[in-house]
Short mmCIF file of C-alpha atoms in Angstrom, two decimals:
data_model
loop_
_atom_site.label_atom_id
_atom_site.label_comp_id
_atom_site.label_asym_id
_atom_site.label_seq_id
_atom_site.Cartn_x
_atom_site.Cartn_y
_atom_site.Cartn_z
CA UNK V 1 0.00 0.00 0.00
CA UNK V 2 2.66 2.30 0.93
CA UNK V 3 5.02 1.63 -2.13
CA UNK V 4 1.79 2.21 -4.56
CA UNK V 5 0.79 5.44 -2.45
CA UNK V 6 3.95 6.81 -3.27
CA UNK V 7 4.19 6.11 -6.96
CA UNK V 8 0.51 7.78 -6.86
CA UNK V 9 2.17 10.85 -5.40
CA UNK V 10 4.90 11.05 -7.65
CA UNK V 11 2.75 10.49 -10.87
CA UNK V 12 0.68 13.42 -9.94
CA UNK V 13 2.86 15.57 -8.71
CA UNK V 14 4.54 15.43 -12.34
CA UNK V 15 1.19 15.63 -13.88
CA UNK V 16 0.62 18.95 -11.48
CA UNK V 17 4.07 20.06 -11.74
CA UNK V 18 3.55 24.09 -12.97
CA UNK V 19 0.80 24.49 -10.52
CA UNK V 20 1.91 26.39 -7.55
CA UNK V 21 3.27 24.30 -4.62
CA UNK V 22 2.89 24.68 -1.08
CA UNK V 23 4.59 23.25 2.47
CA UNK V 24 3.27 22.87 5.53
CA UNK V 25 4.01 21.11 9.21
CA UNK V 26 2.59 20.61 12.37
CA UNK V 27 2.53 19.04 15.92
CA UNK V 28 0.68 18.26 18.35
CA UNK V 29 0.75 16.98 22.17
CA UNK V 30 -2.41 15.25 24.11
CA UNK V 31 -2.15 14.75 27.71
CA UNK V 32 -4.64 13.14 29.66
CA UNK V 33 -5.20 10.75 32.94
CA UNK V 34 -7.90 8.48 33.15
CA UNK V 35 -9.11 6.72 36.18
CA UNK V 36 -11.89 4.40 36.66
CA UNK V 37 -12.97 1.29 38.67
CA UNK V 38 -15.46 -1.25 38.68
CA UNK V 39 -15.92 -1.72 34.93
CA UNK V 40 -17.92 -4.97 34.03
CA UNK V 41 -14.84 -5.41 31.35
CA UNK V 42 -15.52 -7.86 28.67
CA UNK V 43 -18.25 -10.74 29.71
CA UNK V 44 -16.79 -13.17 26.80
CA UNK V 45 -13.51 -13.20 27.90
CA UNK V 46 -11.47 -11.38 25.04
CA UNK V 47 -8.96 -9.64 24.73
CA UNK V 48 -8.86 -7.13 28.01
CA UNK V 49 -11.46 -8.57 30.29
CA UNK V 50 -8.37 -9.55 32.72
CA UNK V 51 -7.31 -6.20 32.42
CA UNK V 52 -10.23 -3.64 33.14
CA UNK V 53 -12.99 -6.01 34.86
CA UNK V 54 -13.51 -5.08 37.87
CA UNK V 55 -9.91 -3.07 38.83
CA UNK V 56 -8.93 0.39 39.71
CA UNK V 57 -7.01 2.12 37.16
CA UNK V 58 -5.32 5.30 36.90
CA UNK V 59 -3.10 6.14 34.42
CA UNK V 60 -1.43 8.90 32.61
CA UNK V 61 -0.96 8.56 28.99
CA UNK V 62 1.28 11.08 26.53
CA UNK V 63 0.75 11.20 22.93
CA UNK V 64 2.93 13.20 20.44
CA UNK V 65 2.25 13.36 17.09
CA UNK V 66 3.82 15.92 13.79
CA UNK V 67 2.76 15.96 10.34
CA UNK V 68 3.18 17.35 6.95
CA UNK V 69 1.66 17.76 3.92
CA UNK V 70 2.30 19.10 0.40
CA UNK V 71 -0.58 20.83 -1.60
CA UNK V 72 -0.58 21.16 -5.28
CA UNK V 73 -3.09 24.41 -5.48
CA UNK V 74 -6.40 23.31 -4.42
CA UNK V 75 -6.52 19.91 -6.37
CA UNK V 76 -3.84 17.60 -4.73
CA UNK V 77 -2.69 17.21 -1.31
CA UNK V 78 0.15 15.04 -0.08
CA UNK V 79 -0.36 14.27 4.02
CA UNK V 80 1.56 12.20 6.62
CA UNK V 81 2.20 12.01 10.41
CA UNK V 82 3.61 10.12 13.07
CA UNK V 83 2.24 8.97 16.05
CA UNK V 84 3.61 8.06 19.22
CA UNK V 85 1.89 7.37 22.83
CA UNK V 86 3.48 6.57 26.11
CA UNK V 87 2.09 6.07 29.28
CA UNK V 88 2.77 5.97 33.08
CA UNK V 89 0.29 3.26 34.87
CA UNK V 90 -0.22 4.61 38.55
CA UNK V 91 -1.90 1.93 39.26
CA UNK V 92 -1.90 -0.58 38.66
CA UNK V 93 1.81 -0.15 38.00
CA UNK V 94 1.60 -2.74 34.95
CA UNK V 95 2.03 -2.21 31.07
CA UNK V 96 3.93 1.11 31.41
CA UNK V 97 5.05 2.26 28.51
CA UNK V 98 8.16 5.22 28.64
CA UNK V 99 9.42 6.89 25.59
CA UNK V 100 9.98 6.08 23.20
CA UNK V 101 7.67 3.09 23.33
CA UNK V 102 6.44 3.37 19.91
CA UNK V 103 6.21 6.10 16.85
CA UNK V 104 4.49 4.81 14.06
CA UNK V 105 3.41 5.80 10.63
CA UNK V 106 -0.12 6.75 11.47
CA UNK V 107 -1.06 8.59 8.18
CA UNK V 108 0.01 9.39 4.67
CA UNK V 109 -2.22 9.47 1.94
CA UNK V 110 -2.77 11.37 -1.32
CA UNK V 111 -5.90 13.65 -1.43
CA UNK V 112 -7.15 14.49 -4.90
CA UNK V 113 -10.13 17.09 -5.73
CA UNK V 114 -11.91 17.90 -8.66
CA UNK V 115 -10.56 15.98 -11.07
CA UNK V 116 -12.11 16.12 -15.13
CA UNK V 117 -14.45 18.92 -14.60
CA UNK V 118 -14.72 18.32 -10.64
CA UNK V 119 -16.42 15.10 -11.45
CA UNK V 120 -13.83 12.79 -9.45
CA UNK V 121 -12.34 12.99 -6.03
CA UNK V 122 -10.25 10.63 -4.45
CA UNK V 123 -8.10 9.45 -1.33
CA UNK V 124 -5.66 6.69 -1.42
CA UNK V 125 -3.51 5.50 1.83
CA UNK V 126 -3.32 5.02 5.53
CA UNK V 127 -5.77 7.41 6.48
CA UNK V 128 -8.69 7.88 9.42
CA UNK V 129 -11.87 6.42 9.39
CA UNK V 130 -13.50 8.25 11.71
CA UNK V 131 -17.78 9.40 10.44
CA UNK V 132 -16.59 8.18 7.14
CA UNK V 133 -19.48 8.78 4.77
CA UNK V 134 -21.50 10.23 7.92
CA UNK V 135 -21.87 6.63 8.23
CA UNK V 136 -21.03 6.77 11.88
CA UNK V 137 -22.88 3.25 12.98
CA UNK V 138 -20.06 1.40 10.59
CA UNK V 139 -17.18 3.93 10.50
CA UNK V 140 -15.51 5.28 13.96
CA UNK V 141 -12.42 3.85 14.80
CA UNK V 142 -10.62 0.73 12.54
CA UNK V 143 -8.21 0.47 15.10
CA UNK V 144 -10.17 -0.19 18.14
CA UNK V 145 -7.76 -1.91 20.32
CA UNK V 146 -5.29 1.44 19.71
CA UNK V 147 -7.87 3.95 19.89
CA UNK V 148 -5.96 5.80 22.44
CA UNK V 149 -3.40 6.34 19.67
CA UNK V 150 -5.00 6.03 16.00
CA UNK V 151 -7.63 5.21 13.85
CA UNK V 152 -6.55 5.05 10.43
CA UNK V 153 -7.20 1.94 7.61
CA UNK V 154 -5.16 1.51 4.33
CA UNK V 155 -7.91 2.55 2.00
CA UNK V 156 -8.87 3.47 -1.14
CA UNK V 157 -11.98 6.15 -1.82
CA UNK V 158 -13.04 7.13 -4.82
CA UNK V 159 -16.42 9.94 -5.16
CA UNK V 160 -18.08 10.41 -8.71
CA UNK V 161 -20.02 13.46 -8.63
CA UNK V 162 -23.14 12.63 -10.68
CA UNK V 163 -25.31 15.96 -10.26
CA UNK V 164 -25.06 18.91 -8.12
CA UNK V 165 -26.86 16.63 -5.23
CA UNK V 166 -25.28 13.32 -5.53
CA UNK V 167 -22.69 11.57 -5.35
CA UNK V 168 -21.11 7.71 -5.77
CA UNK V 169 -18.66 6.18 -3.56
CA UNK V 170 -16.32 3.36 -3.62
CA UNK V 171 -13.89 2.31 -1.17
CA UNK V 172 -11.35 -0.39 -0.14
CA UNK V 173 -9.58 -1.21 2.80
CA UNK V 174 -6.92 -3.25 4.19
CA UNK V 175 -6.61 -3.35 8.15
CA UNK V 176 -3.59 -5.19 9.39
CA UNK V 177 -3.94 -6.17 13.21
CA UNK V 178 -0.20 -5.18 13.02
CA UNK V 179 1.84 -1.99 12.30
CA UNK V 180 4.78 -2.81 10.48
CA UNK V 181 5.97 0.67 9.66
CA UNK V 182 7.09 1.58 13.28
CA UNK V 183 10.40 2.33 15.15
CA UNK V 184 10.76 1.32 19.04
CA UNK V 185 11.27 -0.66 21.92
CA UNK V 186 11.22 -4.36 21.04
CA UNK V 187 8.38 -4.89 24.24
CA UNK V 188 6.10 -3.02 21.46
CA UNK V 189 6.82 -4.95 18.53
CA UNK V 190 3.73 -7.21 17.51
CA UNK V 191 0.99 -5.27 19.42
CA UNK V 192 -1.99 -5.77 18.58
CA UNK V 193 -4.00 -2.63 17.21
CA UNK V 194 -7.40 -4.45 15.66
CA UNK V 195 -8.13 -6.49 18.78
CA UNK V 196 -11.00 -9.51 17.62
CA UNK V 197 -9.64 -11.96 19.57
CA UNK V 198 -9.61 -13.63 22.92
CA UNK V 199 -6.72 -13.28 25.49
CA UNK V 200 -3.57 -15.38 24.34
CA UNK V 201 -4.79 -14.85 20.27
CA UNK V 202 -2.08 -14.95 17.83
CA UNK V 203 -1.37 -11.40 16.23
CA UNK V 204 -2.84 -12.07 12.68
CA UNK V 205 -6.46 -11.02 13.22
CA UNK V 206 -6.06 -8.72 9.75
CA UNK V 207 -9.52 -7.30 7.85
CA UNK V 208 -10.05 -6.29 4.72
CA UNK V 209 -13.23 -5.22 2.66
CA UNK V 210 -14.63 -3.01 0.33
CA UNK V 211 -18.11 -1.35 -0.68
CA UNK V 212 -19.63 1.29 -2.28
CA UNK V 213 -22.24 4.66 -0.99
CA UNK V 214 -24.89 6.45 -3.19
CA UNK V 215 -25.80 9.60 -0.95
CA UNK V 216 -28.39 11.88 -2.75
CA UNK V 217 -32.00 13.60 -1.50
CA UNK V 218 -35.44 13.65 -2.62
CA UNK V 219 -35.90 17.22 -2.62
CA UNK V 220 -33.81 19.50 -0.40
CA UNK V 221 -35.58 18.18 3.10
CA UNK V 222 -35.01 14.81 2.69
CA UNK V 223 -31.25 13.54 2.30
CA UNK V 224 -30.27 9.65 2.12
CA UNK V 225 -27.90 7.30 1.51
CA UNK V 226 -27.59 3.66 0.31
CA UNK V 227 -24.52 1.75 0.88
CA UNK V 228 -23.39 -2.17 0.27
CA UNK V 229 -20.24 -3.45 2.11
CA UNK V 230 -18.58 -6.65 2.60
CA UNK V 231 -16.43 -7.28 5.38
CA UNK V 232 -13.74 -10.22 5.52
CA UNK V 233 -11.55 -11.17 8.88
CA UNK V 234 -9.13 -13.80 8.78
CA UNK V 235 -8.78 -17.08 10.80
CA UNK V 236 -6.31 -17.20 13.72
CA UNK V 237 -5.61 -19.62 16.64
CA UNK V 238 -6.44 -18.97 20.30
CA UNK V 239 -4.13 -21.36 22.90
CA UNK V 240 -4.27 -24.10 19.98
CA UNK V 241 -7.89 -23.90 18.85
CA UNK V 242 -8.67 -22.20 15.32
CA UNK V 243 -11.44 -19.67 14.86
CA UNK V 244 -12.77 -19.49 11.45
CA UNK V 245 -12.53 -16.90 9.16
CA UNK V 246 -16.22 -15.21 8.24
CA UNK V 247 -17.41 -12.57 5.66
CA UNK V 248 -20.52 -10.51 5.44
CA UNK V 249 -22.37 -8.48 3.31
CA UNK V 250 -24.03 -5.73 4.61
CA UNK V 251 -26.98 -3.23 3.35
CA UNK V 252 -28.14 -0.43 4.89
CA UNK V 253 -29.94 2.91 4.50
CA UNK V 254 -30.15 6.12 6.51
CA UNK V 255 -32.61 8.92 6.13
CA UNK V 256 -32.05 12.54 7.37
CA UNK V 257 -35.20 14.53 7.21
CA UNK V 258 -34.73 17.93 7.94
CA UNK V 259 -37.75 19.46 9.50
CA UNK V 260 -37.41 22.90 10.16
CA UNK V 261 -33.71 25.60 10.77
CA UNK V 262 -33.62 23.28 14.09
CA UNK V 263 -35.51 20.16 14.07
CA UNK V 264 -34.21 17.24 11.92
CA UNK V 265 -34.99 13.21 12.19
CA UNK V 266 -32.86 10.25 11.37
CA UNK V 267 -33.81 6.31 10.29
CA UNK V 268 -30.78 3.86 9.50
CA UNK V 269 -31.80 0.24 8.68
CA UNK V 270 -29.05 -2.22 8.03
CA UNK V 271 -28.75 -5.92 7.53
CA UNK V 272 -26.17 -8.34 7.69
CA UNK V 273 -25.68 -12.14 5.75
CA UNK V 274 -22.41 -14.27 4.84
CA UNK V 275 -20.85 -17.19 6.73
CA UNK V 276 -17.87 -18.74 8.01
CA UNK V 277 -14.92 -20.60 7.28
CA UNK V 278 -16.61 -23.35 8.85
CA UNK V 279 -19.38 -23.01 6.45
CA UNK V 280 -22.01 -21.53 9.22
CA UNK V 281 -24.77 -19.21 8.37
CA UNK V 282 -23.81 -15.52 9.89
CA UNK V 283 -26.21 -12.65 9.96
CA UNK V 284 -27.11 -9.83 12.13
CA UNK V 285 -28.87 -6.24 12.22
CA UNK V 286 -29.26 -2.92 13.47
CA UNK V 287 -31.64 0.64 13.71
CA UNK V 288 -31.42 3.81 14.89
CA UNK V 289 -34.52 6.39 15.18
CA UNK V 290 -33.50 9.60 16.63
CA UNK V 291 -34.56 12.81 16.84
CA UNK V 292 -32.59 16.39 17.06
CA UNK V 293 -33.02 20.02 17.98
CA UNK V 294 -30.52 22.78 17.97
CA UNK V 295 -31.50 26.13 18.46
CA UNK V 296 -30.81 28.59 15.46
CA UNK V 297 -31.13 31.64 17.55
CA UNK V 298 -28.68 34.54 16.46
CA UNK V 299 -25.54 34.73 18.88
CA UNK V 300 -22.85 32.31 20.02
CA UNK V 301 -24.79 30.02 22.82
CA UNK V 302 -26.87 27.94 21.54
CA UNK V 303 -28.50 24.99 23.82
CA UNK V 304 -29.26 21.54 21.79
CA UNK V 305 -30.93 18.41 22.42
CA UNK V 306 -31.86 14.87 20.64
CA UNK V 307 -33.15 11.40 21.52
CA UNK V 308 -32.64 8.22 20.36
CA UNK V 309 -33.22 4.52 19.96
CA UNK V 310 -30.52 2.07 18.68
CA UNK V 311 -31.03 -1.89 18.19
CA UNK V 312 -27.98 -4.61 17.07
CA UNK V 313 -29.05 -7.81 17.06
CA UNK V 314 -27.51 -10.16 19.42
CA UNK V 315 -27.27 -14.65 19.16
CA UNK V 316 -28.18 -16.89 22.07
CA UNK V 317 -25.61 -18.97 21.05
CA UNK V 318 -23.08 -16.75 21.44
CA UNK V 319 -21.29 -18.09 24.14
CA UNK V 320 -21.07 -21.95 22.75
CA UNK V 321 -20.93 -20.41 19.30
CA UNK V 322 -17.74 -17.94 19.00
CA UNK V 323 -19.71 -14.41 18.13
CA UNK V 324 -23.20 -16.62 17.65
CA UNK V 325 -24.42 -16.97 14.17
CA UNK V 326 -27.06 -13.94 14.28
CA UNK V 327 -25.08 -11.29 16.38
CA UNK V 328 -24.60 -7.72 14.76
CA UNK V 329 -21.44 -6.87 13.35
CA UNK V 330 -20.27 -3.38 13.95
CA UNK V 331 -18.53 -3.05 11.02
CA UNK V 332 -15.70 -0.64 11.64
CA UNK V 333 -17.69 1.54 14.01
CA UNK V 334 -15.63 -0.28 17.32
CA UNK V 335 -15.12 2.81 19.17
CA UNK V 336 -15.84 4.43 22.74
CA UNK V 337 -18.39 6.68 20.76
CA UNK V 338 -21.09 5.38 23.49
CA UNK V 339 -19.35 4.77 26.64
CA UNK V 340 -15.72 4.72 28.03
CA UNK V 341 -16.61 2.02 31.06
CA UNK V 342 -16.97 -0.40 27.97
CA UNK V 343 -13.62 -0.27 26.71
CA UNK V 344 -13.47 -3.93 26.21
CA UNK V 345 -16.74 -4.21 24.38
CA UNK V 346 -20.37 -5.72 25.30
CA UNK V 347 -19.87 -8.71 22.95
CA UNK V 348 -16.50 -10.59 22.25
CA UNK V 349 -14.20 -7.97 21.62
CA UNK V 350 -12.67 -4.60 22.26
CA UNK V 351 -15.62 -1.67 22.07
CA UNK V 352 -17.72 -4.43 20.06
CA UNK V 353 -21.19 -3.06 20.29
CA UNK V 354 -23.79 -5.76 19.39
CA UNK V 355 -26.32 -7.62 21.52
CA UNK V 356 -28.21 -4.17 22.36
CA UNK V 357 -31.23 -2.18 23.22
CA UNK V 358 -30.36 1.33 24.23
CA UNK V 359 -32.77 4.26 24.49
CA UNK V 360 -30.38 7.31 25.33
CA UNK V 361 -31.28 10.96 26.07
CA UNK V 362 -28.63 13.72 25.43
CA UNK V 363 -28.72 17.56 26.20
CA UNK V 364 -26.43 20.58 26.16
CA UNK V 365 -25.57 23.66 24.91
CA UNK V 366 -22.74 25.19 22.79
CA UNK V 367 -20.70 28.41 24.12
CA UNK V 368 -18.56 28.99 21.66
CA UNK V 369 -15.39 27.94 19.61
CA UNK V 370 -14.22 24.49 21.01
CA UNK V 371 -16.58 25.40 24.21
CA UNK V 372 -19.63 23.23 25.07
CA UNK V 373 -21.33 20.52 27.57
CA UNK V 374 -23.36 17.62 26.85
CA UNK V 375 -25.13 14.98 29.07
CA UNK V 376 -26.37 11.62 27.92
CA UNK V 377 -28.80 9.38 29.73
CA UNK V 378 -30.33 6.10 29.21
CA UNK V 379 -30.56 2.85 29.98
CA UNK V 380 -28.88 -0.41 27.96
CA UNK V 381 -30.87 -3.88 27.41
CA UNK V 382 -29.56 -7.31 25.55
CA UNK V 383 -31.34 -7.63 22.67
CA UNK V 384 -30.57 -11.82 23.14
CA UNK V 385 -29.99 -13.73 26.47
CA UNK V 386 -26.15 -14.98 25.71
CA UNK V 387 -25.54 -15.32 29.15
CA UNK V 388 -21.93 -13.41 28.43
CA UNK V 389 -22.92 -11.34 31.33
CA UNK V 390 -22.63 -14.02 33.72
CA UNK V 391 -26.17 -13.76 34.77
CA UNK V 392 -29.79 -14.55 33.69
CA UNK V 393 -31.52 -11.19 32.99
CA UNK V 394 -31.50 -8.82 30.07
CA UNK V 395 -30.86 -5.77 31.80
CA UNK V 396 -27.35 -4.79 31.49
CA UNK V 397 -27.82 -1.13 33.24
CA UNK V 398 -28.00 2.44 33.40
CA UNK V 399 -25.72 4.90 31.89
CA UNK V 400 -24.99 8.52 32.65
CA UNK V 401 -21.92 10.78 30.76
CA UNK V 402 -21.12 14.21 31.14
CA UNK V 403 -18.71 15.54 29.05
CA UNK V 404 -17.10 19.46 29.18
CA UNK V 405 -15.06 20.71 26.41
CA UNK V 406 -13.27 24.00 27.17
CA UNK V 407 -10.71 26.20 25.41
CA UNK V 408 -8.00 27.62 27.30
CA UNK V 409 -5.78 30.07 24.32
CA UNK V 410 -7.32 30.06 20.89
CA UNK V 411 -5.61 30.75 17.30
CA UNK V 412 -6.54 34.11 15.56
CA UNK V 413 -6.43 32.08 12.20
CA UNK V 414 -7.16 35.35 10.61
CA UNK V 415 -3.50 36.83 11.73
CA UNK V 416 -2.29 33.60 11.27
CA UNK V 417 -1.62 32.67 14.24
CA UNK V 418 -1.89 28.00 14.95
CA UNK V 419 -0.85 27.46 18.36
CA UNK V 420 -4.02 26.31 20.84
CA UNK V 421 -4.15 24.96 23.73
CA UNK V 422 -7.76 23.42 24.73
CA UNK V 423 -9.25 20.00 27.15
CA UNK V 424 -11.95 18.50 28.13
CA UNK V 425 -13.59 16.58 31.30
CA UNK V 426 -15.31 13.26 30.72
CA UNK V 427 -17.18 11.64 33.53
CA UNK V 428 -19.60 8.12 33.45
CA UNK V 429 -21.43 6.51 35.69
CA UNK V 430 -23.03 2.82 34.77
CA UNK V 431 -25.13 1.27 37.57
CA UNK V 432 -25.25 -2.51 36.28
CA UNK V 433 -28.24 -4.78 35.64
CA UNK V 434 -28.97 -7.99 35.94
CA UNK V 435 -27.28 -9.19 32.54
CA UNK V 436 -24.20 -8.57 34.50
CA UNK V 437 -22.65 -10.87 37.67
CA UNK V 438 -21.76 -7.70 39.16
CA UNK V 439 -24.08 -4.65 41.05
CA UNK V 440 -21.24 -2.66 41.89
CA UNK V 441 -21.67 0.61 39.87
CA UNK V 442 -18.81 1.91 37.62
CA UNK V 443 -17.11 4.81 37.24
CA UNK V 444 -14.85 6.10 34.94
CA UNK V 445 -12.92 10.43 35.11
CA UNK V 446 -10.92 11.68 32.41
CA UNK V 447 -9.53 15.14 31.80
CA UNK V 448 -7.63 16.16 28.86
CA UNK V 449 -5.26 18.46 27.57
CA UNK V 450 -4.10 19.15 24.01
CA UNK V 451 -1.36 21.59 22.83
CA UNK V 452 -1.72 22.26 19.01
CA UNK V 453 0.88 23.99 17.22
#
């Protein structure tokens, strides 16, 4: 991927050679301590339920990162940065990490626009996945078991723009469960960054998979999109027994109506079919129906609100099963997006949402330029009885977040001026159900502060 992004660049950089060229470079630093106890961790048994069920943790983590990027005029772009993260554990003092642990290639990609009449974008490298599309119940993080650190996928995009309204996508991507373009410590050599697995997995739990969006509206109220994926993740071996490889095809659709200046809706329907190495039957789905306000008042405050109901299907034969045979998939959408406490997931693996009824509430109000507060409420049921939990109900509990973001010096981009310095303070509460073994409630504290330059 790298070797063909680079003859990519060079090809169009010849091909764009008298247009007028442009440098540029960055940096920037995130610091942030988390701390948290009494997390149900992972009821499966994957990947870090020995690690976060049920344990105070506190821990400081330190993530540099600096880029670059070469622009061609408006039409081509040239982008990469490295990444590194390091960590103190306060406790418990295990899995430090000091500098330089790990800096990795985290980015580079060529970014083409407007292309034979502005008919043909495109994107071709290790870039992020994060709301790809706007697709955000299948794209949030490809790298869920480094989200602390990145979320990028070797990719391929492509957008054809058909009329003044719509537009055709095609993607493919390549996600390696390891990063082989990295320099560091030999302790982070191998680590895994995809994270399907259960605890003592071999490192080869690579995905690859491709598909294609038509986003378009009837009439100016009424934006959709259409989208067909497949998904593919290869076998491995867990402490000597195999687990299959699988591939699904997915189909969704999401609807945006947009009521009034402040009141919009939203409908995603998606379904899931393929099978696995072992010749099984897989499928699985998911909805959302949500509603949202924002107020489109004149002045900088302005207070929003939405609510929402989200369904993934779950398997009741999850647990003899590996994943069951009619769980939900999320796709590439394996992120903290909904809660931090569930860092290693409500199914089988890290942040793997699936299994799930969750009616959630959130409220808040904007203040300005990186400044605003939001507060989410609502309570989380299991969809199937998998018995993951280690109990016999379907209640898995009650969630409450508060989050704060808050600038502390802001850029005057028009005297261009870059450096910022801005945080944020995340707090959750979960009080379990009876899905889980556990009734201890949760907790999880995180402040944050990045330094942009």
């Amino acid at each position: 991927m790298t070797r063909a992004v680079t003859s990519i660049a060079l090809v169009l950089a010849t091909l764009c050679a008298s247009a007028e060229v442009s440098f540029d470079m960055g940096a920037d630093l995130r610091v942030r301590q988390e701390i948290y106890d009494n997390a149900p961790g992972l009821p499966g048994g994957g990947l870090n339920s020995t690690s976060v069920r049920g344990k105070y943790t506190n821990r400081m983590r330190f993530r540099p990162r600096v880029w670059g990027e070469i622009k061609f005029e408006d039409r081509l772009r040239v982008y990469t940065r490295l990444t590194d993260e390091f960590r103190w554990n306060v406790q418990p003092n295990l899995r430090s990490r000091s500098f330089p642990d790990e800096v990795f290639l985290d980015n580079l990609y060529v970014d083409g626009k407007g292309f034979f009449d502005g008919f043909l974008d495109f994107t071709v490298g290790r870039q992020d996945v994060m709301n790809l599309y706007g697709l955000e119940h299948i794209f949030q993080d490809a790298t869920p078991n480094d989200g602390s650190r990145s979320l990028y996928a070797d990719m391929i995009r492509f957008t054809l723009h058909c009329t003044e309204e719509s537009t055709l996508d095609f993607f493919a991507l390549y996600l390696s469960d390891e990063n082989n373009l990295r320099w560091g410590e030999s302790a982070s050599d191998n680590r895994s960054i995809v994270g399907l697995g259960e605890s003592g997995a071999e490192p080869d739990r690579d995905e690859w998979g491709a598909g294609t969006v038509w986003s378009s509206n009837f009439g100016e109220a009424l934006p959709y999109q259409l989208y067909l994926m497949q998904k593919n993740t290869a076998s491995y071996r867990v402490k000597g027994s195999k687990r299959p490889s699988t591939r699904r095809e997915t189909l969704g659709v999401k609807i945006t109506p947009r009521l009034t200046d402040e009141w919009s809706l939203q409908f995603d329907g998606i379904g899931q079919i393929g099978e696995n190495g072992s010749g099984d039957t897989l499928y699985g789905s998911s909805a959302y129906a949500g509603v949202k306000w924002k107020s489109a008042s004149a002045g900088s405050v302005k207070p929003f609100a939405s609510a929402g109901f989200l369904f993934m299907s779950g398997s009741k034969d999850t647990k003899e099963t590996y994943g069951g045979h009619g769980a939900w998939d999320p796709m590439w959408s394996r992120s903290v997006r909904y809660s931090e406490i569930f860092l290693g997931g409500t199914h089988y693996a890290t942040c793997w949402w699936s299994n799930m009824y969750y009616a959630r509430l959130e409220a808040g109000i904007d203040l300005g330029a990186r400044h605003n507060l939001t507060w989410s409420s609502g309570p989380m049921f299991a969809a199937a009885q998998d018995h993951l939990g280690g109990a016999d109900g379907s209640y898995k509990g009650y969630l409450n977040t508060l989050h704060y973001n808050f600038p502390l010096i802001l850029a005057d981009k028009d005297k261009g001026e870059r450096f910022e310095v801005f945080g944020h303070l995340h707090l959750e509460l979960f009080n379990p159900g009876d899905y889980f073994e556990t009734s201890r409630p949760a907790w999880f504290i995180r402040w944050q502060v990045e330094f942009k330059f």
